[in-house]
Amino acid sequence: MSTVSAAASKTASAHGARDHARAQQGAKADAMPVLPASSWPAPVEGVAAEDMVWAETVAGGNYTHKTLARGTELRLTDPTGDACAHVVLHSADRPWERLNVADTVKVLWNAYLGAGHLLLSDQGRVLASITQDTSGRHDALTGTSTLARNTERYGDGSPQSASPAGRELLKLAALKNGLAPRDVPPSVSFFQGVRIAGDGSTEFTGSAGAGVSVTLRAEQPLTVLVANVPHPLDPRPAYTCGHLEVLAYRAAPTAPGDALWDATPEGRRAFLNTAELLTARGIA
């Protein structure tokens, strides 16, 4: 009897299917969530295991999502040098307020993401701040890949294919949070860089290498959508994307007196806008 037919015979009945499913308990894959997050084998230095709220490895060509409390820190790590995290943020219970990449670049007078940068909503509030960055290779200009472009480039861009497009995966993540495709704005990308040359052309600068990380701090309750797919400007002909490490843990939001709060006049106004909303709602 073939392996396929033998496996099929074990699941031919409800009892057989149940026993087969239960036998998978404890099995581990290279990319999967760790439950509970406190059991992650190598937690962040200085963070107690019980403060871990999200621990997951996301395979290349896959996605993840989570709703995080205000003050939570989210650390993304590129273990191989080939990950590319395309991130979208929504206010958790007010999803019409979401990441606005144009305002994030325009209001802060800086198109290059890094430590101290604020990720702004379309209403002038801070969704998240970047508190730490060892990569320096990010992109707030290009957005993620699309179905049409991936189909043209790799032969397919559908979510179930071997070369899923970032926007298709972000739409799936959005749907699992009660959002529609129209709720998915342009994303920011971490770990694969883009710069603008003197002549105005776009230069892909690629990865800073293996082991780099970036940490975001939620400045209000957030729904986080992440697609880990190749950057659309990556020149390599093959669909190449390494796994992504995602860890989140309890921390404290930025408060008045924090250096980040007063780093720029524009940033301070965005924090004041955020504090006004949260105070009125009894969150801060």
PDB file of C-alpha atoms in Angstrom:
ATOM      1  CA  MET A   1       0.000   0.000   0.000  1.00  0.00           C
ATOM      2  CA  SER A   2       1.346   3.446  -0.900  1.00  0.00           C
ATOM      3  CA  THR A   3       2.101   6.043   1.784  1.00  0.00           C
ATOM      4  CA  VAL A   4      -0.719   8.229   0.508  1.00  0.00           C
ATOM      5  CA  SER A   5      -3.312   5.463   0.543  1.00  0.00           C
ATOM      6  CA  ALA A   6      -2.131   4.280   3.991  1.00  0.00           C
ATOM      7  CA  ALA A   7      -2.557   7.789   5.399  1.00  0.00           C
ATOM      8  CA  ALA A   8      -5.972   8.056   3.746  1.00  0.00           C
ATOM      9  CA  SER A   9      -7.097   4.793   5.323  1.00  0.00           C
ATOM     10  CA  LYS A  10      -6.233   6.130   8.794  1.00  0.00           C
ATOM     11  CA  THR A  11      -8.460   9.174   8.306  1.00  0.00           C
ATOM     12  CA  ALA A  12     -11.321   7.425   6.500  1.00  0.00           C
ATOM     13  CA  SER A  13     -13.483   7.516   9.618  1.00  0.00           C
ATOM     14  CA  ALA A  14     -14.224  10.276  12.110  1.00  0.00           C
ATOM     15  CA  HIS A  15     -12.397   8.366  14.858  1.00  0.00           C
ATOM     16  CA  GLY A  16      -9.406   7.781  12.624  1.00  0.00           C
ATOM     17  CA  ALA A  17      -9.275  11.432  11.604  1.00  0.00           C
ATOM     18  CA  ARG A  18      -9.506  12.462  15.281  1.00  0.00           C
ATOM     19  CA  ASP A  19      -6.678  10.132  16.303  1.00  0.00           C
ATOM     20  CA  HIS A  20      -4.545  11.301  13.397  1.00  0.00           C
ATOM     21  CA  ALA A  21      -5.130  14.963  14.308  1.00  0.00           C
ATOM     22  CA  ARG A  22      -4.331  14.385  17.974  1.00  0.00           C
ATOM     23  CA  ALA A  23      -1.131  12.581  17.051  1.00  0.00           C
ATOM     24  CA  GLN A  24       0.168  15.834  15.587  1.00  0.00           C
ATOM     25  CA  GLN A  25       0.149  17.489  19.021  1.00  0.00           C
ATOM     26  CA  GLY A  26       3.616  18.720  19.901  1.00  0.00           C
ATOM     27  CA  ALA A  27       4.874  18.550  16.319  1.00  0.00           C
ATOM     28  CA  LYS A  28       6.920  21.582  15.349  1.00  0.00           C
ATOM     29  CA  ALA A  29       7.698  23.301  12.069  1.00  0.00           C
ATOM     30  CA  ASP A  30      10.430  25.772  11.190  1.00  0.00           C
ATOM     31  CA  ALA A  31       7.834  28.549  10.957  1.00  0.00           C
ATOM     32  CA  MET A  32       4.903  28.631  13.356  1.00  0.00           C
ATOM     33  CA  PRO A  33       3.453  30.478  16.364  1.00  0.00           C
ATOM     34  CA  VAL A  34       4.688  29.500  19.817  1.00  0.00           C
ATOM     35  CA  LEU A  35       1.868  29.096  22.358  1.00  0.00           C
ATOM     36  CA  PRO A  36       1.988  30.393  24.981  1.00  0.00           C
ATOM     37  CA  ALA A  37       4.373  33.150  23.935  1.00  0.00           C
ATOM     38  CA  SER A  38       6.092  32.848  27.320  1.00  0.00           C
ATOM     39  CA  SER A  39       7.532  29.514  26.170  1.00  0.00           C
ATOM     40  CA  TRP A  40       9.590  31.137  23.419  1.00  0.00           C
ATOM     41  CA  PRO A  41      13.066  29.591  23.895  1.00  0.00           C
ATOM     42  CA  ALA A  42      15.115  32.807  23.629  1.00  0.00           C
ATOM     43  CA  PRO A  43      13.097  35.771  24.939  1.00  0.00           C
ATOM     44  CA  VAL A  44      14.202  39.360  24.584  1.00  0.00           C
ATOM     45  CA  GLU A  45      16.947  40.387  26.989  1.00  0.00           C
ATOM     46  CA  GLY A  46      15.489  42.128  30.019  1.00  0.00           C
ATOM     47  CA  VAL A  47      11.939  40.953  29.288  1.00  0.00           C
ATOM     48  CA  ALA A  48      10.311  38.503  31.682  1.00  0.00           C
ATOM     49  CA  ALA A  49       8.830  35.420  30.062  1.00  0.00           C
ATOM     50  CA  GLU A  50       5.387  36.254  31.463  1.00  0.00           C
ATOM     51  CA  ASP A  51       5.467  39.605  29.652  1.00  0.00           C
ATOM     52  CA  MET A  52       5.736  37.955  26.241  1.00  0.00           C
ATOM     53  CA  VAL A  53       2.434  38.246  24.328  1.00  0.00           C
ATOM     54  CA  TRP A  54       3.377  37.155  20.781  1.00  0.00           C
ATOM     55  CA  ALA A  55       6.065  34.791  19.570  1.00  0.00           C
ATOM     56  CA  GLU A  56       6.057  33.515  16.018  1.00  0.00           C
ATOM     57  CA  THR A  57       8.280  32.612  13.109  1.00  0.00           C
ATOM     58  CA  VAL A  58       6.717  33.577   9.773  1.00  0.00           C
ATOM     59  CA  ALA A  59       7.860  31.702   6.686  1.00  0.00           C
ATOM     60  CA  GLY A  60       8.777  33.510   3.499  1.00  0.00           C
ATOM     61  CA  GLY A  61       5.626  33.937   1.420  1.00  0.00           C
ATOM     62  CA  ASN A  62       3.366  33.937   4.474  1.00  0.00           C
ATOM     63  CA  TYR A  63       1.629  36.424   6.757  1.00  0.00           C
ATOM     64  CA  THR A  64       0.566  37.025  10.332  1.00  0.00           C
ATOM     65  CA  HIS A  65      -1.541  39.446  12.365  1.00  0.00           C
ATOM     66  CA  LYS A  66      -2.275  40.391  15.969  1.00  0.00           C
ATOM     67  CA  THR A  67      -4.075  43.019  18.048  1.00  0.00           C
ATOM     68  CA  LEU A  68      -1.720  44.606  20.589  1.00  0.00           C
ATOM     69  CA  ALA A  69      -2.342  46.727  23.671  1.00  0.00           C
ATOM     70  CA  ARG A  70      -1.028  50.275  23.976  1.00  0.00           C
ATOM     71  CA  GLY A  71       2.590  50.263  25.120  1.00  0.00           C
ATOM     72  CA  THR A  72       3.385  46.825  23.686  1.00  0.00           C
ATOM     73  CA  GLU A  73       6.751  46.585  21.950  1.00  0.00           C
ATOM     74  CA  LEU A  74       6.969  44.554  18.746  1.00  0.00           C
ATOM     75  CA  ARG A  75      10.396  43.303  17.706  1.00  0.00           C
ATOM     76  CA  LEU A  76      10.854  42.053  14.152  1.00  0.00           C
ATOM     77  CA  THR A  77      14.069  40.162  13.387  1.00  0.00           C
ATOM     78  CA  ASP A  78      15.544  38.999  10.088  1.00  0.00           C
ATOM     79  CA  PRO A  79      17.494  35.839  11.015  1.00  0.00           C
ATOM     80  CA  THR A  80      18.768  35.045   7.504  1.00  0.00           C
ATOM     81  CA  GLY A  81      19.130  38.414   5.776  1.00  0.00           C
ATOM     82  CA  ASP A  82      16.389  37.545   3.282  1.00  0.00           C
ATOM     83  CA  ALA A  83      13.198  38.503   5.146  1.00  0.00           C
ATOM     84  CA  CYS A  84      11.108  41.514   4.155  1.00  0.00           C
ATOM     85  CA  ALA A  85       8.343  42.506   6.571  1.00  0.00           C
ATOM     86  CA  HIS A  86       5.593  44.566   4.940  1.00  0.00           C
ATOM     87  CA  VAL A  87       3.623  46.126   7.797  1.00  0.00           C
ATOM     88  CA  VAL A  88       0.222  47.816   8.008  1.00  0.00           C
ATOM     89  CA  LEU A  89      -1.203  49.283  11.234  1.00  0.00           C
ATOM     90  CA  HIS A  90      -4.798  50.081  12.218  1.00  0.00           C
ATOM     91  CA  SER A  91      -6.175  51.620  15.391  1.00  0.00           C
ATOM     92  CA  ALA A  92      -7.541  48.472  17.027  1.00  0.00           C
ATOM     93  CA  ASP A  93     -11.143  49.482  17.657  1.00  0.00           C
ATOM     94  CA  ARG A  94     -11.254  52.370  15.182  1.00  0.00           C
ATOM     95  CA  PRO A  95      -9.997  50.664  11.995  1.00  0.00           C
ATOM     96  CA  TRP A  96     -10.812  53.643   9.803  1.00  0.00           C
ATOM     97  CA  GLU A  97      -7.763  55.266  11.423  1.00  0.00           C
ATOM     98  CA  ARG A  98      -4.791  53.527   9.876  1.00  0.00           C
ATOM     99  CA  LEU A  99      -1.211  53.912   8.765  1.00  0.00           C
ATOM    100  CA  ASN A 100      -0.690  56.739   6.311  1.00  0.00           C
ATOM    101  CA  VAL A 101       2.724  56.338   4.720  1.00  0.00           C
ATOM    102  CA  ALA A 102       2.523  59.662   2.881  1.00  0.00           C
ATOM    103  CA  ASP A 103       1.939  61.574   6.137  1.00  0.00           C
ATOM    104  CA  THR A 104       4.569  59.477   7.924  1.00  0.00           C
ATOM    105  CA  VAL A 105       7.119  60.738   5.388  1.00  0.00           C
ATOM    106  CA  LYS A 106       5.746  64.244   4.829  1.00  0.00           C
ATOM    107  CA  VAL A 107       4.956  65.392   8.358  1.00  0.00           C
ATOM    108  CA  LEU A 108       8.281  64.204   9.764  1.00  0.00           C
ATOM    109  CA  TRP A 109      10.362  65.487   6.833  1.00  0.00           C
ATOM    110  CA  ASN A 110      12.085  62.140   6.479  1.00  0.00           C
ATOM    111  CA  ALA A 111      11.530  59.326   3.979  1.00  0.00           C
ATOM    112  CA  TYR A 112      13.994  56.918   5.606  1.00  0.00           C
ATOM    113  CA  LEU A 113      12.719  54.879   8.524  1.00  0.00           C
ATOM    114  CA  GLY A 114      14.890  54.302  11.581  1.00  0.00           C
ATOM    115  CA  ALA A 115      15.079  54.651  15.345  1.00  0.00           C
ATOM    116  CA  GLY A 116      13.104  57.693  16.499  1.00  0.00           C
ATOM    117  CA  HIS A 117      10.775  57.674  13.476  1.00  0.00           C
ATOM    118  CA  LEU A 118       7.026  57.807  14.110  1.00  0.00           C
ATOM    119  CA  LEU A 119       4.458  55.871  12.090  1.00  0.00           C
ATOM    120  CA  LEU A 120       1.501  58.222  11.722  1.00  0.00           C
ATOM    121  CA  SER A 121      -2.161  57.690  10.999  1.00  0.00           C
ATOM    122  CA  ASP A 122      -4.206  59.579   8.444  1.00  0.00           C
ATOM    123  CA  GLN A 123      -5.490  61.736  11.341  1.00  0.00           C
ATOM    124  CA  GLY A 124      -2.150  63.065  12.520  1.00  0.00           C
ATOM    125  CA  ARG A 125      -1.771  60.685  15.463  1.00  0.00           C
ATOM    126  CA  VAL A 126       1.071  58.335  16.364  1.00  0.00           C
ATOM    127  CA  LEU A 127       0.238  54.687  15.823  1.00  0.00           C
ATOM    128  CA  ALA A 128       3.708  53.392  16.631  1.00  0.00           C
ATOM    129  CA  SER A 129       7.215  54.654  17.198  1.00  0.00           C
ATOM    130  CA  ILE A 130      10.443  52.959  16.138  1.00  0.00           C
ATOM    131  CA  THR A 131      12.490  52.603  19.306  1.00  0.00           C
ATOM    132  CA  GLN A 132      15.375  50.458  18.063  1.00  0.00           C
ATOM    133  CA  ASP A 133      16.876  49.579  14.685  1.00  0.00           C
ATOM    134  CA  THR A 134      20.023  47.597  13.829  1.00  0.00           C
ATOM    135  CA  SER A 135      19.199  47.247  10.131  1.00  0.00           C
ATOM    136  CA  GLY A 136      18.806  50.686   8.576  1.00  0.00           C
ATOM    137  CA  ARG A 137      17.477  49.035   5.417  1.00  0.00           C
ATOM    138  CA  HIS A 138      13.800  49.880   5.186  1.00  0.00           C
ATOM    139  CA  ASP A 139      11.332  51.417   2.730  1.00  0.00           C
ATOM    140  CA  ALA A 140       8.441  53.843   3.124  1.00  0.00           C
ATOM    141  CA  LEU A 141       8.210  54.637  -0.578  1.00  0.00           C
ATOM    142  CA  THR A 142       7.496  51.547  -2.670  1.00  0.00           C
ATOM    143  CA  GLY A 143       4.838  49.509  -0.893  1.00  0.00           C
ATOM    144  CA  THR A 144       4.448  45.769  -1.236  1.00  0.00           C
ATOM    145  CA  SER A 145       4.072  43.464  -4.236  1.00  0.00           C
ATOM    146  CA  THR A 146       0.822  43.041  -6.163  1.00  0.00           C
ATOM    147  CA  LEU A 147      -1.006  40.162  -7.806  1.00  0.00           C
ATOM    148  CA  ALA A 148      -0.466  41.531 -11.318  1.00  0.00           C
ATOM    149  CA  ARG A 149       3.233  42.191 -10.836  1.00  0.00           C
ATOM    150  CA  ASN A 150       3.977  38.819  -9.233  1.00  0.00           C
ATOM    151  CA  THR A 151       2.008  36.999 -11.918  1.00  0.00           C
ATOM    152  CA  GLU A 152       4.036  38.803 -14.560  1.00  0.00           C
ATOM    153  CA  ARG A 153       7.329  38.205 -12.788  1.00  0.00           C
ATOM    154  CA  TYR A 154       6.984  34.754 -11.200  1.00  0.00           C
ATOM    155  CA  GLY A 155       4.020  33.225 -13.034  1.00  0.00           C
ATOM    156  CA  ASP A 156       1.540  33.568 -10.159  1.00  0.00           C
ATOM    157  CA  GLY A 157       0.819  35.954  -7.305  1.00  0.00           C
ATOM    158  CA  SER A 158      -2.219  34.370  -5.678  1.00  0.00           C
ATOM    159  CA  PRO A 159      -2.099  33.641  -1.938  1.00  0.00           C
ATOM    160  CA  GLN A 160      -2.010  29.858  -2.419  1.00  0.00           C
ATOM    161  CA  SER A 161       0.788  29.935  -4.989  1.00  0.00           C
ATOM    162  CA  ALA A 162       4.527  29.500  -4.500  1.00  0.00           C
ATOM    163  CA  SER A 163       4.972  33.243  -5.082  1.00  0.00           C
ATOM    164  CA  PRO A 164       2.157  35.076  -3.244  1.00  0.00           C
ATOM    165  CA  ALA A 165       1.984  38.853  -3.518  1.00  0.00           C
ATOM    166  CA  GLY A 166       2.238  40.934  -0.379  1.00  0.00           C
ATOM    167  CA  ARG A 167      -1.011  42.805  -0.958  1.00  0.00           C
ATOM    168  CA  GLU A 168      -2.911  39.530  -1.397  1.00  0.00           C
ATOM    169  CA  LEU A 169      -1.588  38.263   1.940  1.00  0.00           C
ATOM    170  CA  LEU A 170      -2.308  41.566   3.699  1.00  0.00           C
ATOM    171  CA  LYS A 171      -5.889  41.348   2.423  1.00  0.00           C
ATOM    172  CA  LEU A 172      -6.230  37.914   4.015  1.00  0.00           C
ATOM    173  CA  ALA A 173      -4.826  39.240   7.292  1.00  0.00           C
ATOM    174  CA  ALA A 174      -7.248  42.151   7.100  1.00  0.00           C
ATOM    175  CA  LEU A 175     -10.234  39.867   6.501  1.00  0.00           C
ATOM    176  CA  LYS A 176      -9.376  37.898   9.638  1.00  0.00           C
ATOM    177  CA  ASN A 177      -9.750  41.143  11.574  1.00  0.00           C
ATOM    178  CA  GLY A 178     -13.097  42.161  10.101  1.00  0.00           C
ATOM    179  CA  LEU A 179     -11.528  44.465   7.520  1.00  0.00           C
ATOM    180  CA  ALA A 180     -12.084  44.635   3.772  1.00  0.00           C
ATOM    181  CA  PRO A 181      -9.561  44.937   0.920  1.00  0.00           C
ATOM    182  CA  ARG A 182     -10.302  48.661   0.759  1.00  0.00           C
ATOM    183  CA  ASP A 183      -8.992  48.911   4.338  1.00  0.00           C
ATOM    184  CA  VAL A 184      -5.470  47.878   3.301  1.00  0.00           C
ATOM    185  CA  PRO A 185      -3.395  51.019   2.683  1.00  0.00           C
ATOM    186  CA  PRO A 186       0.181  51.164   1.362  1.00  0.00           C
ATOM    187  CA  SER A 187       2.554  49.398   3.737  1.00  0.00           C
ATOM    188  CA  VAL A 188       6.007  50.136   5.087  1.00  0.00           C
ATOM    189  CA  SER A 189       8.736  47.537   4.516  1.00  0.00           C
ATOM    190  CA  PHE A 190      11.476  46.490   6.905  1.00  0.00           C
ATOM    191  CA  PHE A 191      14.822  44.775   6.153  1.00  0.00           C
ATOM    192  CA  GLN A 192      15.067  45.499   2.421  1.00  0.00           C
ATOM    193  CA  GLY A 193      16.091  49.074   1.729  1.00  0.00           C
ATOM    194  CA  VAL A 194      15.330  51.691  -0.913  1.00  0.00           C
ATOM    195  CA  ARG A 195      17.030  55.062  -1.430  1.00  0.00           C
ATOM    196  CA  ILE A 196      16.339  57.909  -3.829  1.00  0.00           C
ATOM    197  CA  ALA A 197      19.336  58.835  -5.957  1.00  0.00           C
ATOM    198  CA  GLY A 198      20.356  62.376  -6.819  1.00  0.00           C
ATOM    199  CA  ASP A 199      18.636  62.105 -10.194  1.00  0.00           C
ATOM    200  CA  GLY A 200      15.369  61.032  -8.546  1.00  0.00           C
ATOM    201  CA  SER A 201      15.611  57.370  -9.489  1.00  0.00           C
ATOM    202  CA  THR A 202      14.887  54.604  -6.991  1.00  0.00           C
ATOM    203  CA  GLU A 203      17.807  52.477  -5.803  1.00  0.00           C
ATOM    204  CA  PHE A 204      17.255  49.118  -4.132  1.00  0.00           C
ATOM    205  CA  THR A 205      19.861  48.747  -1.375  1.00  0.00           C
ATOM    206  CA  GLY A 206      18.828  45.303  -0.168  1.00  0.00           C
ATOM    207  CA  SER A 207      19.525  43.753   3.193  1.00  0.00           C
ATOM    208  CA  ALA A 208      21.897  44.721   6.000  1.00  0.00           C
ATOM    209  CA  GLY A 209      22.523  41.020   6.603  1.00  0.00           C
ATOM    210  CA  ALA A 210      21.407  38.315   8.978  1.00  0.00           C
ATOM    211  CA  GLY A 211      20.398  38.886  12.575  1.00  0.00           C
ATOM    212  CA  VAL A 212      19.232  42.510  12.383  1.00  0.00           C
ATOM    213  CA  SER A 213      16.062  43.728  14.069  1.00  0.00           C
ATOM    214  CA  VAL A 214      13.694  46.661  14.421  1.00  0.00           C
ATOM    215  CA  THR A 215      11.425  47.396  17.392  1.00  0.00           C
ATOM    216  CA  LEU A 216       8.101  49.234  17.196  1.00  0.00           C
ATOM    217  CA  ARG A 217       6.218  50.540  20.237  1.00  0.00           C
ATOM    218  CA  ALA A 218       2.417  50.694  20.052  1.00  0.00           C
ATOM    219  CA  GLU A 219       1.361  54.219  21.072  1.00  0.00           C
ATOM    220  CA  GLN A 220      -2.305  53.228  21.028  1.00  0.00           C
ATOM    221  CA  PRO A 221      -4.113  49.864  20.772  1.00  0.00           C
ATOM    222  CA  LEU A 222      -3.195  48.472  17.365  1.00  0.00           C
ATOM    223  CA  THR A 223      -4.116  45.790  14.881  1.00  0.00           C
ATOM    224  CA  VAL A 224      -0.886  44.761  13.160  1.00  0.00           C
ATOM    225  CA  LEU A 225      -0.842  43.074   9.738  1.00  0.00           C
ATOM    226  CA  VAL A 226       2.445  41.629   8.416  1.00  0.00           C
ATOM    227  CA  ALA A 227       3.273  39.987   5.084  1.00  0.00           C
ATOM    228  CA  ASN A 228       6.729  38.447   4.697  1.00  0.00           C
ATOM    229  CA  VAL A 229       7.399  38.469   0.952  1.00  0.00           C
ATOM    230  CA  PRO A 230      10.197  39.611  -1.393  1.00  0.00           C
ATOM    231  CA  HIS A 231      10.464  43.357  -1.897  1.00  0.00           C
ATOM    232  CA  PRO A 232       8.948  44.341  -5.265  1.00  0.00           C
ATOM    233  CA  LEU A 233      12.279  45.889  -6.344  1.00  0.00           C
ATOM    234  CA  ASP A 234      14.393  42.878  -5.353  1.00  0.00           C
ATOM    235  CA  PRO A 235      16.330  42.119  -8.566  1.00  0.00           C
ATOM    236  CA  ARG A 236      16.818  38.410  -7.918  1.00  0.00           C
ATOM    237  CA  PRO A 237      14.906  36.388 -10.531  1.00  0.00           C
ATOM    238  CA  ALA A 238      13.723  33.744  -8.067  1.00  0.00           C
ATOM    239  CA  TYR A 239      11.084  34.348  -5.394  1.00  0.00           C
ATOM    240  CA  THR A 240      13.492  34.705  -2.460  1.00  0.00           C
ATOM    241  CA  CYS A 241      12.353  35.409   1.096  1.00  0.00           C
ATOM    242  CA  GLY A 242      13.710  34.056   4.390  1.00  0.00           C
ATOM    243  CA  HIS A 243      11.713  33.563   7.550  1.00  0.00           C
ATOM    244  CA  LEU A 244      10.838  36.413   9.899  1.00  0.00           C
ATOM    245  CA  GLU A 245      10.898  36.354  13.700  1.00  0.00           C
ATOM    246  CA  VAL A 246       8.067  38.229  15.435  1.00  0.00           C
ATOM    247  CA  LEU A 247       8.149  38.866  19.196  1.00  0.00           C
ATOM    248  CA  ALA A 248       5.960  41.212  21.241  1.00  0.00           C
ATOM    249  CA  TYR A 249       6.026  41.965  24.945  1.00  0.00           C
ATOM    250  CA  ARG A 250       4.449  44.290  27.494  1.00  0.00           C
ATOM    251  CA  ALA A 251       6.145  47.657  27.914  1.00  0.00           C
ATOM    252  CA  ALA A 252       5.136  51.306  28.400  1.00  0.00           C
ATOM    253  CA  PRO A 253       3.998  53.868  25.810  1.00  0.00           C
ATOM    254  CA  THR A 254       5.883  57.091  25.160  1.00  0.00           C
ATOM    255  CA  ALA A 255       4.991  59.759  27.735  1.00  0.00           C
ATOM    256  CA  PRO A 256       5.669  63.487  28.183  1.00  0.00           C
ATOM    257  CA  GLY A 257       9.295  63.938  29.174  1.00  0.00           C
ATOM    258  CA  ASP A 258      10.470  61.093  26.935  1.00  0.00           C
ATOM    259  CA  ALA A 259      13.111  62.326  24.486  1.00  0.00           C
ATOM    260  CA  LEU A 260      11.095  60.935  21.591  1.00  0.00           C
ATOM    261  CA  TRP A 261       8.039  62.966  22.606  1.00  0.00           C
ATOM    262  CA  ASP A 262       9.894  66.260  22.059  1.00  0.00           C
ATOM    263  CA  ALA A 263      12.356  65.197  19.357  1.00  0.00           C
ATOM    264  CA  THR A 264      10.659  67.380  16.713  1.00  0.00           C
ATOM    265  CA  PRO A 265       7.821  69.944  16.786  1.00  0.00           C
ATOM    266  CA  GLU A 266       5.831  67.819  14.344  1.00  0.00           C
ATOM    267  CA  GLY A 267       6.320  64.684  16.409  1.00  0.00           C
ATOM    268  CA  ARG A 268       5.303  66.445  19.611  1.00  0.00           C
ATOM    269  CA  ARG A 269       2.077  67.637  17.984  1.00  0.00           C
ATOM    270  CA  ALA A 270       1.337  64.088  16.810  1.00  0.00           C
ATOM    271  CA  PHE A 271       1.862  62.778  20.357  1.00  0.00           C
ATOM    272  CA  LEU A 272      -0.404  65.523  21.736  1.00  0.00           C
ATOM    273  CA  ASN A 273      -3.088  64.576  19.192  1.00  0.00           C
ATOM    274  CA  THR A 274      -2.769  60.954  20.307  1.00  0.00           C
ATOM    275  CA  ALA A 275      -2.877  61.789  24.005  1.00  0.00           C
ATOM    276  CA  GLU A 276      -5.970  63.959  23.531  1.00  0.00           C
ATOM    277  CA  LEU A 277      -7.878  61.079  21.938  1.00  0.00           C
ATOM    278  CA  LEU A 278      -6.747  58.478  24.465  1.00  0.00           C
ATOM    279  CA  THR A 279      -7.446  60.727  27.440  1.00  0.00           C
ATOM    280  CA  ALA A 280     -10.956  61.515  26.211  1.00  0.00           C
ATOM    281  CA  ARG A 281     -11.623  57.798  25.879  1.00  0.00           C
ATOM    282  CA  GLY A 282     -10.169  56.959  29.305  1.00  0.00           C
ATOM    283  CA  ILE A 283      -7.292  54.939  27.884  1.00  0.00           C
ATOM    284  CA  ALA A 284      -4.500  57.263  29.025  1.00  0.00           C
TER     285      ALA A 284
END
